[in-house]
Amino acid sequence: MTGQIVITGAGIVSAIGNNMAETVRSLCSEKTGVGILRHLNTTHKEFPVGEVKMSDYDMKRLLHISDEPTTRTALMGMLSIKEALEAASLSEREGLSIALVSGTTVGGMDKSEQYYLDYLGNDSRNEYIKAHDCGATTEMMADYFGGFSLVTSISTACSSAANAIIMGANLIRGGIVDMAVVGGAECLTKFHLNGFNSLMILDHEQCKPFDACRAGLNLGEGASFIVMETAESAQKRGAHVMAVLSGYGNASDAYHQTASSDQGDGAYLSMQKALNMAGLQPEDIDYINAHGTGTPNNDMSESQALLRVFGEHMPLVSSTKGMTGHTTSASGAVETTICLMALQHGIVPVNYGWKTPMENGIIPSMSVKAENPLRHIMCNSFGFGGNDSSLIISRYDHEQ
């Protein structure tokens, strides 16, 4: 087992910014990226979404990609990995054993649903049909950069990216790799949008996590990846340490295919595991980035789990999905990176859209500036089937 796992790079693409700098500005100005759907070719324009403000062509141009078969999920992933590698000073990776672990569920579905009839009729778009599955998307990202010694994908619905971070940390702790580039990417698709609509959990207006009048979620898309290594590795390379991944936990309440249990058993267990691993007490957590989807079930279940864990020591809490939309499988990484920004800039993102307290629920933060320096932040990601994960990132003590 190794010592501290630290974060030395991060990159992000979402509805509120195409990089870290843009995202920080949006968080500080309380700017939502949720709006009218523009890039996905669907008749369902009635649902607000958190769409990335670039076309596939725009992203290909930034990445200097011409005619190679690519998917929107992979393109967003490439952009965020590129930013993370640059931040971690990893333009040269020779001699390093590095894993790429990506969480996604949609994968390349945007292209396979677009070209499915061509595939059936004339085999003219087979390369895009082959790019349908989650692993193919990760391989596209790995091939674009090269130099990864281990490449794998995780698909556990909305906890996918958080579980990719956990897996990367375990690979480092087990001595299997020196470093890990971990996170997730997810684009909007027709199947994606129609599937959530069939569950009747999409809000026709701006979503309102933890609000008494909440009516559902706004889907989003995006990608975020972080670079992790041991503190010793970072010191040896002279890399800047952004934070410590001090604790994490994964649990399942095994309650229902989509709904969470009334008391939030899986969420409660994942948060307790993360606190135990970090050696922290509930009162040590300064801010929680909640899963907070805006659905009646999630927000009540998560509120109950938070109250069970933190009780009278409830820290500042907010959901950032009112700004980014729910980026589903990418959300654990998108929101972990937002937590990194909160730690570095001393901000507590507002719970955009909230107005009215819900009965027996938590009261989210509506202030963008932390009164005291933040030291420990928890990030929750809860998936269908009760696959629940909690991460804790902490301020790095250079003297440790």
Tab-separated table of C-alpha atoms in Angstrom:
chain	number	residue	atom	x	y	z
A	1	MET	CA	0.000	0.000	0.000
A	2	THR	CA	1.249	3.476	-0.865
A	3	GLY	CA	0.841	6.727	1.045
A	4	GLN	CA	-1.256	9.742	0.157
A	5	ILE	CA	-2.991	9.825	-3.216
A	6	VAL	CA	-2.843	13.385	-4.549
A	7	ILE	CA	-4.433	15.190	-7.471
A	8	THR	CA	-1.971	17.018	-9.711
A	9	GLY	CA	-4.101	17.920	-12.720
A	10	ALA	CA	-7.705	18.436	-13.768
A	11	GLY	CA	-9.687	19.309	-16.858
A	12	ILE	CA	-13.359	19.933	-17.471
A	13	VAL	CA	-15.872	20.577	-20.248
A	14	SER	CA	-19.499	21.236	-19.353
A	15	ALA	CA	-22.430	23.546	-19.958
A	16	ILE	CA	-20.815	26.255	-17.791
A	17	GLY	CA	-17.371	26.228	-19.375
A	18	ASN	CA	-15.024	24.609	-21.849
A	19	ASN	CA	-12.126	24.575	-19.381
A	20	MET	CA	-11.254	25.178	-15.738
A	21	ALA	CA	-10.972	28.978	-16.003
A	22	GLU	CA	-14.366	29.413	-17.670
A	23	THR	CA	-15.970	27.083	-15.148
A	24	VAL	CA	-14.635	29.024	-12.153
A	25	ARG	CA	-15.962	32.263	-13.619
A	26	SER	CA	-19.407	30.713	-14.099
A	27	LEU	CA	-19.454	29.361	-10.543
A	28	CYS	CA	-18.454	32.713	-9.072
A	29	SER	CA	-21.004	34.625	-11.158
A	30	GLU	CA	-23.739	32.056	-10.359
A	31	LYS	CA	-24.271	31.412	-14.067
A	32	THR	CA	-26.329	28.462	-15.242
A	33	GLY	CA	-25.571	26.640	-18.479
A	34	VAL	CA	-29.019	25.049	-18.644
A	35	GLY	CA	-31.015	26.229	-21.621
A	36	ILE	CA	-32.528	25.340	-24.995
A	37	LEU	CA	-31.214	22.202	-26.685
A	38	ARG	CA	-29.261	23.127	-29.835
A	39	HIS	CA	-26.853	20.405	-30.966
A	40	LEU	CA	-28.833	17.173	-30.535
A	41	ASN	CA	-31.164	16.542	-33.477
A	42	THR	CA	-34.426	15.747	-31.689
A	43	THR	CA	-38.002	16.982	-31.699
A	44	HIS	CA	-38.006	17.172	-27.891
A	45	LYS	CA	-36.967	20.809	-27.561
A	46	GLU	CA	-39.325	21.308	-24.625
A	47	PHE	CA	-36.797	20.072	-22.080
A	48	PRO	CA	-34.061	22.432	-20.807
A	49	VAL	CA	-30.618	20.797	-20.911
A	50	GLY	CA	-27.075	21.542	-19.845
A	51	GLU	CA	-25.487	21.251	-23.273
A	52	VAL	CA	-21.790	21.860	-23.996
A	53	LYS	CA	-21.589	25.043	-26.064
A	54	MET	CA	-19.577	23.475	-28.895
A	55	SER	CA	-20.483	21.386	-31.920
A	56	ASP	CA	-18.566	18.221	-32.774
A	57	TYR	CA	-16.862	20.219	-35.524
A	58	ASP	CA	-15.744	22.863	-33.015
A	59	MET	CA	-14.208	20.215	-30.784
A	60	LYS	CA	-12.497	18.408	-33.663
A	61	ARG	CA	-10.945	21.686	-34.747
A	62	LEU	CA	-9.576	22.335	-31.248
A	63	LEU	CA	-8.149	18.821	-31.152
A	64	HIS	CA	-6.818	18.921	-34.758
A	65	ILE	CA	-8.875	15.887	-35.725
A	66	SER	CA	-10.006	15.632	-39.345
A	67	ASP	CA	-11.799	12.570	-40.710
A	68	GLU	CA	-11.202	9.930	-38.052
A	69	PRO	CA	-14.415	8.358	-36.680
A	70	THR	CA	-15.096	9.979	-33.334
A	71	THR	CA	-18.017	10.365	-30.964
A	72	ARG	CA	-19.138	13.409	-29.011
A	73	THR	CA	-18.455	11.612	-25.730
A	74	ALA	CA	-14.881	10.884	-26.810
A	75	LEU	CA	-14.279	14.435	-28.065
A	76	MET	CA	-15.352	15.978	-24.756
A	77	GLY	CA	-13.194	13.435	-22.940
A	78	MET	CA	-10.162	14.285	-25.084
A	79	LEU	CA	-10.511	17.998	-24.357
A	80	SER	CA	-10.706	17.493	-20.601
A	81	ILE	CA	-7.873	14.938	-20.542
A	82	LYS	CA	-5.696	17.326	-22.555
A	83	GLU	CA	-6.249	20.085	-19.995
A	84	ALA	CA	-5.606	17.690	-17.093
A	85	LEU	CA	-2.354	16.362	-18.570
A	86	GLU	CA	-1.095	19.885	-19.227
A	87	ALA	CA	-1.960	20.974	-15.691
A	88	ALA	CA	-0.083	17.966	-14.309
A	89	SER	CA	2.983	18.694	-16.486
A	90	LEU	CA	2.621	15.339	-18.233
A	91	SER	CA	3.271	16.260	-21.843
A	92	GLU	CA	6.114	13.728	-21.649
A	93	ARG	CA	5.006	10.399	-20.142
A	94	GLU	CA	7.800	8.062	-21.195
A	95	GLY	CA	8.860	5.659	-18.447
A	96	LEU	CA	5.683	6.164	-16.421
A	97	SER	CA	3.046	3.510	-15.916
A	98	ILE	CA	-0.271	5.370	-16.299
A	99	ALA	CA	-3.822	4.051	-16.289
A	100	LEU	CA	-6.776	5.642	-18.057
A	101	VAL	CA	-10.068	4.819	-16.352
A	102	SER	CA	-13.205	6.369	-17.829
A	103	GLY	CA	-16.787	6.213	-16.651
A	104	THR	CA	-19.582	6.355	-19.215
A	105	THR	CA	-22.895	4.722	-20.021
A	106	VAL	CA	-23.968	6.419	-23.242
A	107	GLY	CA	-20.566	5.853	-24.870
A	108	GLY	CA	-20.853	6.331	-28.631
A	109	MET	CA	-24.631	6.075	-28.766
A	110	ASP	CA	-24.921	9.517	-30.372
A	111	LYS	CA	-23.391	8.198	-33.586
A	112	SER	CA	-24.811	4.672	-33.563
A	113	GLU	CA	-28.379	5.978	-33.273
A	114	GLN	CA	-27.638	8.530	-36.009
A	115	TYR	CA	-26.252	5.946	-38.435
A	116	TYR	CA	-28.217	2.846	-37.471
A	117	LEU	CA	-30.401	2.861	-40.603
A	118	ASP	CA	-27.291	3.252	-42.791
A	119	TYR	CA	-25.800	0.264	-41.008
A	120	LEU	CA	-28.902	-1.815	-41.713
A	121	GLY	CA	-29.225	-0.679	-45.321
A	122	ASN	CA	-25.767	-0.354	-46.824
A	123	ASP	CA	-22.966	-0.873	-44.268
A	124	SER	CA	-21.695	2.642	-45.039
A	125	ARG	CA	-21.242	3.718	-41.412
A	126	ASN	CA	-19.976	0.538	-39.777
A	127	GLU	CA	-17.081	2.347	-38.133
A	128	TYR	CA	-19.559	4.374	-36.093
A	129	ILE	CA	-21.616	1.335	-35.120
A	130	LYS	CA	-18.408	-0.261	-33.829
A	131	ALA	CA	-17.860	2.859	-31.709
A	132	HIS	CA	-21.165	2.342	-29.881
A	133	ASP	CA	-20.020	0.664	-26.676
A	134	CYS	CA	-18.459	2.303	-23.643
A	135	GLY	CA	-15.059	0.685	-24.108
A	136	ALA	CA	-14.718	1.958	-27.667
A	137	THR	CA	-15.129	5.535	-26.442
A	138	THR	CA	-12.361	5.066	-23.877
A	139	GLU	CA	-10.109	3.472	-26.509
A	140	MET	CA	-10.614	6.501	-28.780
A	141	MET	CA	-9.410	8.782	-25.991
A	142	ALA	CA	-6.467	6.505	-25.196
A	143	ASP	CA	-5.429	6.267	-28.862
A	144	TYR	CA	-5.541	10.042	-29.278
A	145	PHE	CA	-2.940	10.556	-26.526
A	146	GLY	CA	-1.061	7.247	-26.471
A	147	GLY	CA	1.226	6.135	-23.666
A	148	PHE	CA	-1.312	4.499	-21.353
A	149	SER	CA	-0.294	1.158	-19.873
A	150	LEU	CA	-3.797	0.204	-18.756
A	151	VAL	CA	-7.092	1.319	-20.272
A	152	THR	CA	-10.511	0.383	-18.912
A	153	SER	CA	-14.088	1.627	-18.627
A	154	ILE	CA	-16.623	1.663	-15.827
A	155	SER	CA	-20.382	1.843	-16.304
A	156	THR	CA	-22.409	2.086	-13.106
A	157	ALA	CA	-24.918	4.714	-14.247
A	158	CYS	CA	-24.571	8.073	-12.473
A	159	SER	CA	-21.769	6.905	-10.151
A	160	SER	CA	-19.567	5.777	-13.085
A	161	ALA	CA	-17.011	8.599	-12.999
A	162	ALA	CA	-16.780	8.552	-9.200
A	163	ASN	CA	-16.121	4.820	-9.363
A	164	ALA	CA	-13.482	5.421	-12.038
A	165	ILE	CA	-11.725	7.719	-9.541
A	166	ILE	CA	-11.975	5.045	-6.846
A	167	MET	CA	-10.612	2.379	-9.193
A	168	GLY	CA	-7.698	4.605	-10.222
A	169	ALA	CA	-6.811	5.211	-6.578
A	170	ASN	CA	-6.904	1.481	-5.883
A	171	LEU	CA	-4.653	0.777	-8.878
A	172	ILE	CA	-2.097	3.218	-7.487
A	173	ARG	CA	-2.398	1.923	-3.926
A	174	GLY	CA	-1.930	-1.629	-5.159
A	175	GLY	CA	1.270	-0.708	-7.018
A	176	ILE	CA	-0.237	-1.692	-10.385
A	177	VAL	CA	0.399	1.743	-11.953
A	178	ASP	CA	2.378	4.845	-11.021
A	179	MET	CA	-0.365	7.285	-11.965
A	180	ALA	CA	-3.962	7.328	-13.126
A	181	VAL	CA	-5.972	9.640	-15.357
A	182	VAL	CA	-9.523	9.100	-14.166
A	183	GLY	CA	-12.966	10.576	-14.696
A	184	GLY	CA	-15.826	10.306	-17.118
A	185	ALA	CA	-17.495	11.617	-20.247
A	186	GLU	CA	-21.106	11.561	-21.405
A	187	CYS	CA	-22.924	13.229	-24.281
A	188	LEU	CA	-26.619	13.794	-24.774
A	189	THR	CA	-28.418	11.356	-27.078
A	190	LYS	CA	-31.990	10.726	-28.193
A	191	PHE	CA	-32.092	7.454	-26.274
A	192	HIS	CA	-30.731	9.240	-23.228
A	193	LEU	CA	-33.325	12.006	-23.383
A	194	ASN	CA	-36.248	9.734	-24.258
A	195	GLY	CA	-35.269	7.216	-21.599
A	196	PHE	CA	-35.339	9.741	-18.766
A	197	ASN	CA	-38.543	11.202	-20.203
A	198	SER	CA	-40.174	7.758	-20.081
A	199	LEU	CA	-39.296	7.603	-16.382
A	200	MET	CA	-41.146	10.926	-15.994
A	201	ILE	CA	-38.285	12.549	-14.083
A	202	LEU	CA	-37.404	15.411	-16.444
A	203	ASP	CA	-38.376	18.939	-15.447
A	204	HIS	CA	-39.893	21.093	-18.201
A	205	GLU	CA	-38.354	24.114	-16.459
A	206	GLN	CA	-35.097	24.929	-14.669
A	207	CYS	CA	-34.496	22.155	-12.146
A	208	LYS	CA	-34.632	22.996	-8.429
A	209	PRO	CA	-32.596	20.531	-6.330
A	210	PHE	CA	-33.780	20.250	-2.701
A	211	ASP	CA	-36.704	22.623	-3.335
A	212	ALA	CA	-40.213	21.823	-2.142
A	213	CYS	CA	-41.459	22.454	-5.690
A	214	ARG	CA	-38.859	20.308	-7.444
A	215	ALA	CA	-40.274	18.396	-10.415
A	216	GLY	CA	-37.326	16.488	-11.865
A	217	LEU	CA	-33.894	16.891	-13.376
A	218	ASN	CA	-32.382	18.696	-16.361
A	219	LEU	CA	-30.124	16.391	-18.331
A	220	GLY	CA	-26.633	17.624	-19.101
A	221	GLU	CA	-23.473	16.500	-20.820
A	222	GLY	CA	-19.774	16.981	-20.290
A	223	ALA	CA	-16.485	15.427	-19.314
A	224	SER	CA	-13.904	15.805	-16.610
A	225	PHE	CA	-10.712	13.968	-15.774
A	226	ILE	CA	-8.179	14.314	-12.988
A	227	VAL	CA	-4.592	13.101	-12.690
A	228	MET	CA	-3.722	11.159	-9.546
A	229	GLU	CA	-0.422	9.883	-8.177
A	230	THR	CA	1.286	9.423	-4.829
A	231	ALA	CA	2.572	12.445	-2.953
A	232	GLU	CA	6.077	11.001	-3.333
A	233	SER	CA	5.678	10.808	-7.113
A	234	ALA	CA	4.422	14.398	-7.285
A	235	GLN	CA	7.337	15.662	-5.174
A	236	LYS	CA	9.823	13.756	-7.324
A	237	ARG	CA	8.374	15.276	-10.510
A	238	GLY	CA	8.058	18.736	-8.991
A	239	ALA	CA	4.345	18.707	-9.800
A	240	HIS	CA	1.903	21.099	-8.157
A	241	VAL	CA	-0.490	19.288	-5.825
A	242	MET	CA	-4.078	20.520	-6.065
A	243	ALA	CA	-5.583	18.334	-3.332
A	244	VAL	CA	-5.491	14.972	-1.588
A	245	LEU	CA	-7.995	12.211	-2.282
A	246	SER	CA	-8.294	11.428	1.404
A	247	GLY	CA	-11.257	9.063	1.454
A	248	TYR	CA	-13.816	7.242	-0.626
A	249	GLY	CA	-16.583	4.713	-0.257
A	250	ASN	CA	-18.981	2.737	-2.412
A	251	ALA	CA	-22.122	0.951	-1.245
A	252	SER	CA	-25.481	-0.246	-2.517
A	253	ASP	CA	-28.883	-0.109	-0.888
A	254	ALA	CA	-30.171	-2.699	-3.438
A	255	TYR	CA	-33.629	-1.213	-3.038
A	256	HIS	CA	-35.008	-0.649	-6.552
A	257	GLN	CA	-33.911	-0.534	-10.196
A	258	THR	CA	-33.965	3.270	-10.261
A	259	ALA	CA	-35.233	4.685	-6.942
A	260	SER	CA	-33.200	5.176	-3.765
A	261	SER	CA	-34.456	3.853	-0.444
A	262	ASP	CA	-36.484	6.229	1.717
A	263	GLN	CA	-33.756	6.449	4.366
A	264	GLY	CA	-30.899	6.594	1.861
A	265	ASP	CA	-29.170	3.456	3.142
A	266	GLY	CA	-26.646	3.169	0.308
A	267	ALA	CA	-25.818	6.873	0.469
A	268	TYR	CA	-25.440	6.686	4.244
A	269	LEU	CA	-23.049	3.739	3.983
A	270	SER	CA	-20.926	5.286	1.209
A	271	MET	CA	-20.502	8.537	3.170
A	272	GLN	CA	-19.589	6.649	6.354
A	273	LYS	CA	-17.008	4.576	4.466
A	274	ALA	CA	-15.431	7.705	2.997
A	275	LEU	CA	-15.245	9.402	6.402
A	276	ASN	CA	-13.735	6.286	8.011
A	277	MET	CA	-11.103	5.947	5.299
A	278	ALA	CA	-10.146	9.616	5.622
A	279	GLY	CA	-10.016	9.364	9.421
A	280	LEU	CA	-12.440	12.275	9.705
A	281	GLN	CA	-15.475	13.066	11.817
A	282	PRO	CA	-18.674	14.534	10.297
A	283	GLU	CA	-17.852	17.942	11.801
A	284	ASP	CA	-14.558	17.989	9.834
A	285	ILE	CA	-16.346	18.280	6.478
A	286	ASP	CA	-16.664	21.907	5.370
A	287	TYR	CA	-18.759	21.465	2.220
A	288	ILE	CA	-20.722	18.706	0.491
A	289	ASN	CA	-21.371	18.713	-3.230
A	290	ALA	CA	-24.589	16.699	-3.110
A	291	HIS	CA	-25.838	14.396	-5.838
A	292	GLY	CA	-28.999	16.565	-5.718
A	293	THR	CA	-30.731	15.735	-8.984
A	294	GLY	CA	-33.957	17.641	-8.367
A	295	THR	CA	-36.154	14.532	-8.448
A	296	PRO	CA	-38.601	14.030	-5.568
A	297	ASN	CA	-37.058	10.658	-4.676
A	298	ASN	CA	-33.353	11.492	-4.782
A	299	ASP	CA	-33.512	14.751	-2.865
A	300	MET	CA	-35.584	13.307	-0.038
A	301	SER	CA	-33.497	10.117	0.164
A	302	GLU	CA	-30.197	12.023	0.097
A	303	SER	CA	-31.483	14.521	2.670
A	304	GLN	CA	-32.302	11.680	5.038
A	305	ALA	CA	-28.881	10.099	4.519
A	306	LEU	CA	-27.142	13.453	5.127
A	307	LEU	CA	-29.138	14.015	8.302
A	308	ARG	CA	-28.259	10.512	9.522
A	309	VAL	CA	-24.524	11.087	8.963
A	310	PHE	CA	-24.125	14.745	9.923
A	311	GLY	CA	-27.065	15.534	12.191
A	312	GLU	CA	-26.440	18.837	13.979
A	313	HIS	CA	-23.006	19.101	12.325
A	314	MET	CA	-24.440	19.631	8.828
A	315	PRO	CA	-21.857	21.458	6.726
A	316	LEU	CA	-22.598	23.732	3.788
A	317	VAL	CA	-24.350	21.694	1.086
A	318	SER	CA	-25.273	22.414	-2.511
A	319	SER	CA	-26.042	20.677	-5.770
A	320	THR	CA	-24.393	22.152	-8.858
A	321	LYS	CA	-26.711	20.326	-11.264
A	322	GLY	CA	-28.871	23.452	-11.547
A	323	MET	CA	-25.915	24.981	-13.414
A	324	THR	CA	-24.409	22.038	-15.326
A	325	GLY	CA	-27.477	19.864	-15.718
A	326	HIS	CA	-27.176	16.227	-14.635
A	327	THR	CA	-24.196	14.935	-16.613
A	328	THR	CA	-25.159	11.387	-15.586
A	329	SER	CA	-22.136	9.062	-15.841
A	330	ALA	CA	-19.715	12.002	-15.986
A	331	SER	CA	-21.234	13.770	-12.981
A	332	GLY	CA	-18.916	12.253	-10.360
A	333	ALA	CA	-15.868	13.673	-12.146
A	334	VAL	CA	-17.456	16.969	-13.226
A	335	GLU	CA	-18.477	17.630	-9.634
A	336	THR	CA	-15.186	16.416	-8.130
A	337	THR	CA	-13.420	18.965	-10.313
A	338	ILE	CA	-15.894	21.631	-9.179
A	339	CYS	CA	-14.988	20.632	-5.605
A	340	LEU	CA	-11.308	21.128	-6.466
A	341	MET	CA	-12.152	24.655	-7.600
A	342	ALA	CA	-14.103	25.242	-4.390
A	343	LEU	CA	-11.103	24.114	-2.341
A	344	GLN	CA	-8.626	26.234	-4.289
A	345	HIS	CA	-10.703	29.412	-4.584
A	346	GLY	CA	-12.584	29.294	-1.287
A	347	ILE	CA	-16.000	29.210	-2.910
A	348	VAL	CA	-19.157	27.266	-2.130
A	349	PRO	CA	-21.194	26.955	-5.358
A	350	VAL	CA	-24.812	28.005	-4.995
A	351	ASN	CA	-27.685	25.557	-5.242
A	352	TYR	CA	-29.069	27.230	-8.375
A	353	GLY	CA	-32.868	27.243	-8.695
A	354	TRP	CA	-33.632	26.688	-4.999
A	355	LYS	CA	-36.265	28.883	-3.311
A	356	THR	CA	-38.521	26.939	-0.955
A	357	PRO	CA	-37.415	24.549	1.833
A	358	MET	CA	-38.684	21.000	1.437
A	359	GLU	CA	-40.240	19.227	4.407
A	360	ASN	CA	-37.654	17.173	6.341
A	361	GLY	CA	-34.978	18.181	3.831
A	362	ILE	CA	-31.642	19.943	4.000
A	363	ILE	CA	-31.303	23.691	3.431
A	364	PRO	CA	-28.733	24.190	0.670
A	365	SER	CA	-26.132	26.926	0.446
A	366	MET	CA	-26.976	30.022	-1.559
A	367	SER	CA	-23.683	31.879	-0.949
A	368	VAL	CA	-20.766	31.618	-3.341
A	369	LYS	CA	-18.065	32.628	-0.862
A	370	ALA	CA	-16.936	30.463	2.041
A	371	GLU	CA	-16.675	32.282	5.371
A	372	ASN	CA	-13.671	30.175	6.412
A	373	PRO	CA	-10.971	28.334	4.453
A	374	LEU	CA	-12.204	24.975	3.168
A	375	ARG	CA	-10.167	21.947	4.219
A	376	HIS	CA	-12.296	18.867	3.528
A	377	ILE	CA	-14.992	18.483	0.863
A	378	MET	CA	-17.280	15.523	0.202
A	379	CYS	CA	-18.675	14.788	-3.263
A	380	ASN	CA	-21.645	12.419	-3.637
A	381	SER	CA	-22.573	10.432	-6.763
A	382	PHE	CA	-25.495	8.040	-6.621
A	383	GLY	CA	-26.488	5.717	-9.458
A	384	PHE	CA	-29.501	3.707	-10.535
A	385	GLY	CA	-29.784	0.431	-8.670
A	386	GLY	CA	-28.398	2.076	-5.540
A	387	ASN	CA	-24.747	2.071	-6.635
A	388	ASP	CA	-23.669	4.962	-4.410
A	389	SER	CA	-20.216	6.526	-4.101
A	390	SER	CA	-18.782	9.298	-1.942
A	391	LEU	CA	-15.380	10.943	-2.328
A	392	ILE	CA	-13.512	13.249	0.057
A	393	ILE	CA	-10.850	15.641	-1.166
A	394	SER	CA	-8.718	17.591	1.284
A	395	ARG	CA	-6.307	20.470	1.308
A	396	TYR	CA	-2.714	19.292	0.838
A	397	ASP	CA	-0.348	19.804	3.780
A	398	HIS	CA	3.124	20.291	2.294
A	399	GLU	CA	4.762	19.327	5.571
A	400	GLN	CA	3.223	15.859	5.696
